[in-house]
CSV table of C-alpha atoms and ligand atoms in Angstrom, one decimal:
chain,number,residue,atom,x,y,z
A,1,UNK,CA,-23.1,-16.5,7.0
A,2,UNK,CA,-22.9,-16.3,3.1
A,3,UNK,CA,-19.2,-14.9,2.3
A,4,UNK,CA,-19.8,-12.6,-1.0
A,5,UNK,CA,-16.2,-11.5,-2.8
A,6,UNK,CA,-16.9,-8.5,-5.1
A,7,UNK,CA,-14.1,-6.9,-7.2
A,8,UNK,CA,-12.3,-7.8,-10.8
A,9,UNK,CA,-10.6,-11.3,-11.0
A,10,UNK,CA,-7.4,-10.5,-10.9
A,11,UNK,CA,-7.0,-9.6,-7.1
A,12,UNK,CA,-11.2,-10.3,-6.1
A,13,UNK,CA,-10.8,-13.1,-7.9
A,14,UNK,CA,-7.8,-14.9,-6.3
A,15,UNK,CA,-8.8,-13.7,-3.3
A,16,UNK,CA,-12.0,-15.5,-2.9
A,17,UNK,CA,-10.4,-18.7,-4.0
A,18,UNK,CA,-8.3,-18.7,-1.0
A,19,UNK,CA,-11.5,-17.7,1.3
A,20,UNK,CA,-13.3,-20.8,2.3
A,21,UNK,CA,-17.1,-21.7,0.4
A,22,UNK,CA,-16.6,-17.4,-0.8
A,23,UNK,CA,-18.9,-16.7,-4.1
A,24,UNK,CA,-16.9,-14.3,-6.3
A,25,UNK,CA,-18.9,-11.7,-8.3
A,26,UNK,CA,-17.2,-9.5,-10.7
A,27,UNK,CA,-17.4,-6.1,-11.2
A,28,UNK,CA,-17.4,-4.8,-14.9
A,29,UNK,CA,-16.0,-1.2,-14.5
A,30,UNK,CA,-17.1,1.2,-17.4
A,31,UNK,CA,-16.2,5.1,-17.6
A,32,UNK,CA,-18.6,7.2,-20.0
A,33,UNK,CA,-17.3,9.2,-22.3
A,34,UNK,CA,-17.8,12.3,-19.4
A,35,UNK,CA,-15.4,10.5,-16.9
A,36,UNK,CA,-18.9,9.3,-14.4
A,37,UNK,CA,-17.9,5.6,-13.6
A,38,UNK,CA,-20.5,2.8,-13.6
A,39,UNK,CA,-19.5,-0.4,-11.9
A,40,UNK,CA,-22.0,-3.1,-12.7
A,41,UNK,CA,-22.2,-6.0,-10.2
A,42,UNK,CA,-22.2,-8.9,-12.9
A,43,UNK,CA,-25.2,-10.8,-11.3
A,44,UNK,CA,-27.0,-13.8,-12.5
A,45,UNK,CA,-29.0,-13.9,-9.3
A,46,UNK,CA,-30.6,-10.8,-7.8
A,47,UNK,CA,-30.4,-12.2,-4.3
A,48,UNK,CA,-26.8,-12.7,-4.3
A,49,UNK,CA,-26.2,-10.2,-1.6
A,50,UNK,CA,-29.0,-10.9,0.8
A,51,UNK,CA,-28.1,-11.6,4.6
A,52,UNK,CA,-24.4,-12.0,3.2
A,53,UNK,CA,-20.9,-10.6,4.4
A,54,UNK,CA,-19.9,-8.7,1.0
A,55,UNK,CA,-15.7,-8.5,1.0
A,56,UNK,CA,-15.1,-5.4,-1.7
A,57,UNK,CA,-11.5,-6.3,-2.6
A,58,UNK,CA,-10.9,-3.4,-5.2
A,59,UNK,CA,-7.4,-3.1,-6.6
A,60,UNK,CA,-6.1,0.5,-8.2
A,61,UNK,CA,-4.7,0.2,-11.0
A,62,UNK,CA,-1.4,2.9,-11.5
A,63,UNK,CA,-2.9,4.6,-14.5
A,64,UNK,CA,-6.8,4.8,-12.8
A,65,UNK,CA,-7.6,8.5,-11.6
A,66,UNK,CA,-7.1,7.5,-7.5
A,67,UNK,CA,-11.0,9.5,-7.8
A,68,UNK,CA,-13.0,7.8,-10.2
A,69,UNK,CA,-11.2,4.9,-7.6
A,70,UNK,CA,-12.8,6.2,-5.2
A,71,UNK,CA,-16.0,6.8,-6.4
A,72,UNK,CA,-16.2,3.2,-8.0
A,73,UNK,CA,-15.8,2.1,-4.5
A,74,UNK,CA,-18.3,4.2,-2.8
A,75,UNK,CA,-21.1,3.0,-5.3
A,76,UNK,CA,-20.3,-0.3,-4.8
A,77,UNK,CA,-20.9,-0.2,-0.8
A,78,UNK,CA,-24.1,1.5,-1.8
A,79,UNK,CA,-24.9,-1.1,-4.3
A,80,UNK,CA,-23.9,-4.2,-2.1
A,81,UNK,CA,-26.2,-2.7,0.9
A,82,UNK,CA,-28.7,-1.6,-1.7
A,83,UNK,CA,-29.2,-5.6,-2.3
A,84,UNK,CA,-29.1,-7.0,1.1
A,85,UNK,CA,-25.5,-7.4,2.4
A,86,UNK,CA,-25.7,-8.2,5.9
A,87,UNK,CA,-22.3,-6.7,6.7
A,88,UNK,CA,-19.6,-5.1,4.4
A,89,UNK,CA,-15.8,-5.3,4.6
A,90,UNK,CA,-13.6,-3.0,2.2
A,91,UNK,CA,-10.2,-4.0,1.3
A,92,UNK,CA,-9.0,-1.3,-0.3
A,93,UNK,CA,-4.8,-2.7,-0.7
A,94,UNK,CA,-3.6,1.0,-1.3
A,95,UNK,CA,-5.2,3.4,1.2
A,96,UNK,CA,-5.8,6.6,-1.0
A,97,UNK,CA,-5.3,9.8,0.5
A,98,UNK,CA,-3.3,8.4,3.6
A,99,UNK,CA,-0.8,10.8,3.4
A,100,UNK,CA,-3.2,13.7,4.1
A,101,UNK,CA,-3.8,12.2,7.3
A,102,UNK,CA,-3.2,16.0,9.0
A,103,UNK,CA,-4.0,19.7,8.9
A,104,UNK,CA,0.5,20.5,7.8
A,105,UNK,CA,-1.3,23.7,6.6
A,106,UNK,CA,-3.8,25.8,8.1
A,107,UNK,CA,-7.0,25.1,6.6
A,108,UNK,CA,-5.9,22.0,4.2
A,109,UNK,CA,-8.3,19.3,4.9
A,110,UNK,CA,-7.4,15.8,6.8
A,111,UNK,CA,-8.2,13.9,4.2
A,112,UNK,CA,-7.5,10.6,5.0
A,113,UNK,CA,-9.7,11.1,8.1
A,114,UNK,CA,-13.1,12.3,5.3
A,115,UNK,CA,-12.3,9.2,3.7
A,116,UNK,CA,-13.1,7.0,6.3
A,117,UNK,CA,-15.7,9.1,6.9
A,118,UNK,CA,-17.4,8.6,3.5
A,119,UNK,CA,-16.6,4.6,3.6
A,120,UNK,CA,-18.2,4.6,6.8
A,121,UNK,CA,-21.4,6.4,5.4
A,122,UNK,CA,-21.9,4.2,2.6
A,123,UNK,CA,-22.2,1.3,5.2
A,124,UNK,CA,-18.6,-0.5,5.5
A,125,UNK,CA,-18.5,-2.3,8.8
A,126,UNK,CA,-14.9,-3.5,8.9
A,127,UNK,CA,-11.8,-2.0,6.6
A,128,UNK,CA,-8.5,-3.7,5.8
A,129,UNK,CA,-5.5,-1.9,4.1
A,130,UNK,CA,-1.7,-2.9,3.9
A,131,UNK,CA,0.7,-0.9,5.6
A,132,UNK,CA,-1.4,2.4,6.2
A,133,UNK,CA,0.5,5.5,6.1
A,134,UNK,CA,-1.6,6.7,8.9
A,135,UNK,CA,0.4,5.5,11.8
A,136,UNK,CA,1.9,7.7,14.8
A,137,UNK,CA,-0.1,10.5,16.1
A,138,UNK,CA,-3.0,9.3,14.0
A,139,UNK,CA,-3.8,5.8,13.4
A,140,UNK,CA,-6.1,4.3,11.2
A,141,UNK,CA,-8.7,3.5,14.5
A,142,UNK,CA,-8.5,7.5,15.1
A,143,UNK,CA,-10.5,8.0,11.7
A,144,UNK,CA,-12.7,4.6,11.7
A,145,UNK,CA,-15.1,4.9,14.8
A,146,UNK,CA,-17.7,3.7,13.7
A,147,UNK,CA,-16.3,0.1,11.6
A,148,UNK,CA,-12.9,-2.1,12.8
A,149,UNK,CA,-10.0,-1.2,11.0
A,150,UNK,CA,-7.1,-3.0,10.4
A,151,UNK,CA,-3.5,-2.4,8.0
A,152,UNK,CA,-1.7,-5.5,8.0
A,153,UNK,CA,2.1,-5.4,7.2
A,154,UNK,CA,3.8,-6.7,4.0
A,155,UNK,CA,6.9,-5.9,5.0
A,156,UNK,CA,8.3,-9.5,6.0
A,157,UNK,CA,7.3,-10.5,2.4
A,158,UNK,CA,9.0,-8.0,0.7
A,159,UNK,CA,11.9,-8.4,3.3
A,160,UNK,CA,12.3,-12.1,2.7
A,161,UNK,CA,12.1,-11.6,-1.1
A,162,UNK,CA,15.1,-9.5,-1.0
A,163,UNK,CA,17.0,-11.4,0.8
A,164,UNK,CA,15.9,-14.6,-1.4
A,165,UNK,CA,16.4,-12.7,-4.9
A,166,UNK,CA,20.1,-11.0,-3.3
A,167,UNK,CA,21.3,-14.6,-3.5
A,168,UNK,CA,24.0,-13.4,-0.9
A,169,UNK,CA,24.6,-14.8,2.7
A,170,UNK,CA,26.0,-11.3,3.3
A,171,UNK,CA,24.2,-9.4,6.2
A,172,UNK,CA,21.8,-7.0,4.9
A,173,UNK,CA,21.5,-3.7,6.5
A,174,UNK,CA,18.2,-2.1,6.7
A,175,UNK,CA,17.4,1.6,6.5
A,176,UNK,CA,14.8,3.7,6.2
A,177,UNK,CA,14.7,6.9,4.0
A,178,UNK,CA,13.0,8.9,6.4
A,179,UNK,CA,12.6,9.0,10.0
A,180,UNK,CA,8.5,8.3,9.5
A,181,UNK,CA,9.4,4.8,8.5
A,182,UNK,CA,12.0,3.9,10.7
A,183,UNK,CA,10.0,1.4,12.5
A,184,UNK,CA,9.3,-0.2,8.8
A,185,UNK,CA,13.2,-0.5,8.7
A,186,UNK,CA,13.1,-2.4,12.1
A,187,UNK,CA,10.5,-4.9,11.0
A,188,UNK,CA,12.0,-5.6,7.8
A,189,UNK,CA,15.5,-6.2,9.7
A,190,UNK,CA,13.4,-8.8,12.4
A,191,UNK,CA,12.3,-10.5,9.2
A,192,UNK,CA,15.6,-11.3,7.5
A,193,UNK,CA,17.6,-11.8,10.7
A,194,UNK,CA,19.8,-8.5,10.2
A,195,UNK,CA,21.5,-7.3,12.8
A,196,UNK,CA,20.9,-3.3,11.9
A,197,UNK,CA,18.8,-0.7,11.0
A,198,UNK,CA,18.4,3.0,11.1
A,199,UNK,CA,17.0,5.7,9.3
A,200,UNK,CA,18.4,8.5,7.3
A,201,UNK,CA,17.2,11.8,8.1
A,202,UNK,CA,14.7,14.5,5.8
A,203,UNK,CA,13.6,17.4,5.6
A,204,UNK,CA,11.1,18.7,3.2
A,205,UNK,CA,10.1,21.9,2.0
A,206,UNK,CA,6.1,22.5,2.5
A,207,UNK,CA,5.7,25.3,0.1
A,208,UNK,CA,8.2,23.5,-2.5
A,209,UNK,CA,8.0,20.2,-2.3
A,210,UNK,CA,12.3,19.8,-2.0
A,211,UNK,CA,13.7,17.4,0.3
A,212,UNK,CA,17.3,17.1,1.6
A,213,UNK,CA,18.7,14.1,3.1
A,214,UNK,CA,21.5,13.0,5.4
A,215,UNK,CA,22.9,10.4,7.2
A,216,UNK,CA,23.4,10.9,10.8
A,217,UNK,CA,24.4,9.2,13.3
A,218,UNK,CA,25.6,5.8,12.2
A,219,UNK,CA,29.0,4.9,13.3
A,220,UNK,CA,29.5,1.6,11.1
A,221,UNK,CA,31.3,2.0,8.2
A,222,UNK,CA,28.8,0.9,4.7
A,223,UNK,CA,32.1,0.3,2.4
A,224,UNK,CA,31.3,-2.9,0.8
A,225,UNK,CA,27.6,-3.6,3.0
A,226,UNK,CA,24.6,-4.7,1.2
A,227,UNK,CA,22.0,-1.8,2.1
A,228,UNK,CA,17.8,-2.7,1.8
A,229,UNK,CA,15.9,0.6,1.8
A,230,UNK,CA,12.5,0.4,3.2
A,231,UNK,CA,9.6,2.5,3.1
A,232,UNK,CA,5.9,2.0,2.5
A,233,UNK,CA,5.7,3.9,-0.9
A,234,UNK,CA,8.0,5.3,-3.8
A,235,UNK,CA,5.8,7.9,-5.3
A,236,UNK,CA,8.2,10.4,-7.4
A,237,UNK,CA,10.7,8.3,-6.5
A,238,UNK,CA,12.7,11.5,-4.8
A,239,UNK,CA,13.0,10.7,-1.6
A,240,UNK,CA,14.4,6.6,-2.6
A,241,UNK,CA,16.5,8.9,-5.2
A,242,UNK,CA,18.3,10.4,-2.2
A,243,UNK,CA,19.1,7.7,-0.4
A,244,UNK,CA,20.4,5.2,-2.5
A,245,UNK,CA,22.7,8.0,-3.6
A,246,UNK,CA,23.6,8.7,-0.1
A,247,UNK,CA,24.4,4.5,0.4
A,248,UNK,CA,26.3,4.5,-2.9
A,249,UNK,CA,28.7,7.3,-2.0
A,250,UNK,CA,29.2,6.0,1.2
A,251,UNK,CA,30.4,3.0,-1.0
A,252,UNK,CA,27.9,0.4,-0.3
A,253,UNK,CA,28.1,-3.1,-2.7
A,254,UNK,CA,24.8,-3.4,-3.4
A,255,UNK,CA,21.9,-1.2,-2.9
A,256,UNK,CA,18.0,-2.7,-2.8
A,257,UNK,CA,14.8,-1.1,-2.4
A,258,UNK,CA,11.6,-2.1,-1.0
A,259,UNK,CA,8.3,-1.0,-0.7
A,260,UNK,CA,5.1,-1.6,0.0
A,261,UNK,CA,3.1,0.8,-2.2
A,262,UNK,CA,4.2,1.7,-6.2
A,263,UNK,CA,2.4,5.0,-6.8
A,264,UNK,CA,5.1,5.7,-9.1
A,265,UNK,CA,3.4,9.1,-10.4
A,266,UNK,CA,6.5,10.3,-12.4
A,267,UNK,CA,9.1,9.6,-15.3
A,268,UNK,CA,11.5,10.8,-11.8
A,269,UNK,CA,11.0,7.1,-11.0
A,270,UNK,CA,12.2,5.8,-13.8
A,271,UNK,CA,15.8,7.4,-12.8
A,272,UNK,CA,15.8,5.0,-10.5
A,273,UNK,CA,16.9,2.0,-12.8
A,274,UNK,CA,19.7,4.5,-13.5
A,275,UNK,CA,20.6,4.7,-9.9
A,276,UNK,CA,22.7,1.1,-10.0
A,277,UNK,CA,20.2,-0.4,-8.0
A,278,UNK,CA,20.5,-4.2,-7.5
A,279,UNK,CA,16.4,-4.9,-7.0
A,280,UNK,CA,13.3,-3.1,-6.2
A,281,UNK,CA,10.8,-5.4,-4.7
A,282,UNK,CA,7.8,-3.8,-4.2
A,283,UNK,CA,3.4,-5.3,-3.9
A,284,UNK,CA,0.3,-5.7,-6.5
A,285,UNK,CA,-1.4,-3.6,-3.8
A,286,UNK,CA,-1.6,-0.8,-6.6
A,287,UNK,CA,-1.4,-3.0,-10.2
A,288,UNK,CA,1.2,-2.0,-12.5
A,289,UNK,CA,3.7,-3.7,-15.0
A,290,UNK,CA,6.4,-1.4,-15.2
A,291,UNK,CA,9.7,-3.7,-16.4
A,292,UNK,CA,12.3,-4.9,-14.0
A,293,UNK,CA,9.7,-4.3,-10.6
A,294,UNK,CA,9.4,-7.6,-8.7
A,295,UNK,CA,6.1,-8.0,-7.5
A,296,UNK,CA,5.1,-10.1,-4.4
A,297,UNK,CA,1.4,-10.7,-3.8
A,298,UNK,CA,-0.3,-9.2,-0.6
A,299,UNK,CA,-3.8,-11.5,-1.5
A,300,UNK,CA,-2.7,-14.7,0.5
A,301,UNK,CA,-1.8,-12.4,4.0
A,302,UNK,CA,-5.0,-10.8,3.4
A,303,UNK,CA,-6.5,-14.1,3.2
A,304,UNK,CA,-5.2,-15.6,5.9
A,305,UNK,CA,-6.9,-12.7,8.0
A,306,UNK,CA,-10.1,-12.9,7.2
A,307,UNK,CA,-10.1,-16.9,7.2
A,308,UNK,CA,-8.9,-16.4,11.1
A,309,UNK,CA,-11.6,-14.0,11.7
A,310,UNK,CA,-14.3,-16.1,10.0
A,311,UNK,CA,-13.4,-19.3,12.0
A,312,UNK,CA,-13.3,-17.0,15.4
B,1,LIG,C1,6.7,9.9,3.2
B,1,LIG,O1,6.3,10.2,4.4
B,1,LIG,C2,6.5,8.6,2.6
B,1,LIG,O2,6.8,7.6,3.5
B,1,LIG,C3,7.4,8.4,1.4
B,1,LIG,O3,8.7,8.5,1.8
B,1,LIG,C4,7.2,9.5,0.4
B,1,LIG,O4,5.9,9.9,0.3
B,1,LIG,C5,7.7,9.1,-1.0
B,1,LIG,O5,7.5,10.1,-1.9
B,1,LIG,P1,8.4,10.4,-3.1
B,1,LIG,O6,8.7,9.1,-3.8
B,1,LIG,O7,7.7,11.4,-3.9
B,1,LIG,O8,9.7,11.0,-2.6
């Protein structure tokens, strides 16, 4: 079957060039004055889409309202199906709305479980994320019944680029900043051959937002140890805040975060830098160019999945 890449060039773009005989069409996203998005399928041939599998690789940006995002995307299913696609994957890198993946408060909707909902009802037959937050108690296969759904880890990368960029044959000690992600922690340690992880423990306020942190339970002493952090998103940056503090007073050399997803919604992040951190490593699964982030790319490990499911 015809392989159809939609999306901008940037992350559409490079992805189709690793995807074997793909077409790439690009999207030309304009907002009217009102905030109603219009993304144009830049076609020279009207029959682009017929019989084809249409990938929908869209990228958020960090300073694109996560609902005009999701919007764009929606019209875009409808558009691709509108002109024939045969069947429709959507890679959306960042899964919006993944953290509301439960009712914490009576009556607050579950979220992340409408969303698949609505990608499902536009016509997506397969969806691919990176490192969903929905995990646990709900995974991503609880809210897509009706398409395949699959979030494929970036943590080795962004494991394996610490190590790389620490330029120390110094053990690395991997911890999560929560308990949710301790399993994160684990895979990143498997990746770079370290012989520990663990997780520090939080609490957060619902009504208030606050969160406390400790270390329990660890009966190795950090003086001097190079600590990697690990979590699938810095979003205020509080909750990274906290623990590299915690690492740094518990006398750690070197302190070095990674993460999957940059949401970075406040200045609080930027705090961070002051923080004596050695590197944050994080993905271009949201695009952003704040200064002194290294980015890895999450396009070639999406790649290499859909080129195995194509040849199977
Ligand atoms: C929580 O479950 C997530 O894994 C992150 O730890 C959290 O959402 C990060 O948020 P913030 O940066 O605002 O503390």
């Amino acid at each position: 079957m015809k392989v159809v890449v939609v999306g901008k060039h940037e992350f559409a773009g490079k992805l189709s060039t690793e995807i074997d005989g793909a077409i790439f069409i690009e999207i030309d996203e304009r907002t009217f004055p009102d905030g109603e998005v219009c993304p144009r399928l830049l076609l020279d041939d009207g029959n682009i889409m017929q019989n084809a599998h249409v990938i929908i690789a869209m990228q958020l940006a960090l300073d694109q309202s996560k609902n005009q995002y999701l919007i764009s995307f929606l019209l875009t299913i409808y558009n691709v199906k509108r002109l024939g696609a045969a069947k429709i994957t959507c890679i959306m890198p960042y899964h919006i709305y993944s953290r509301q993946d439960r009712e914490s408060r009576l009556g607050e909707p579950v979220s992340s479980m409408y969303l698949a909902s609505m990608l499902e009802s536009a016509g997506i037959n397969q969806y691919l994320t990176i490192n969903s937050h929905s995990y646990g108690k709900n995974p991503l296969s609880d809210f897509f019944s009706e398409s395949e759904s699959i979030s494929l880890s970036a943590i080795p990368l962004v494991a394996q680029t610490v190590k790389k960029l620490s330029n120390s044959s110094e053990d690395i000690l991997c911890f999560s900043p929560d308990e949710g992600a301790l399993m994160l922690a684990k895979e990143a340690a498997d990746a770079i051959n370290s012989q520990f992880y663990g997780a520090i423990r939080k609490k957060r306020d619902p009504d208030t937002g606050e969160i406390t942190q400790e270390l329990v339970g660890i009966d190795i002493s950090l003086q001097n140890r190079h600590i990697l952090i690990v979590d699938d998103l810095v979003s205020s940056g509080g909750t990274m805040i906290g623990a590299a503090r915690i690492f740094k007073q518990q006398g750690a050399k070197e302190v070095y975060l990674g993460y999957i997803h940059g949401v970075h919604t406040t200045e609080k992040f930027k705090k961070l830098a002051k923080e004596d951190i050695r590197l944050f490593v994080t993905t271009d699964s949201i695009k952003s160019d704040i200064p002194g982030l290294t980015t890895v790319s999450v396009v070639q490990l999406i790649a290499e999945w859909i080129n195995s499911k194509l040849s199977s």
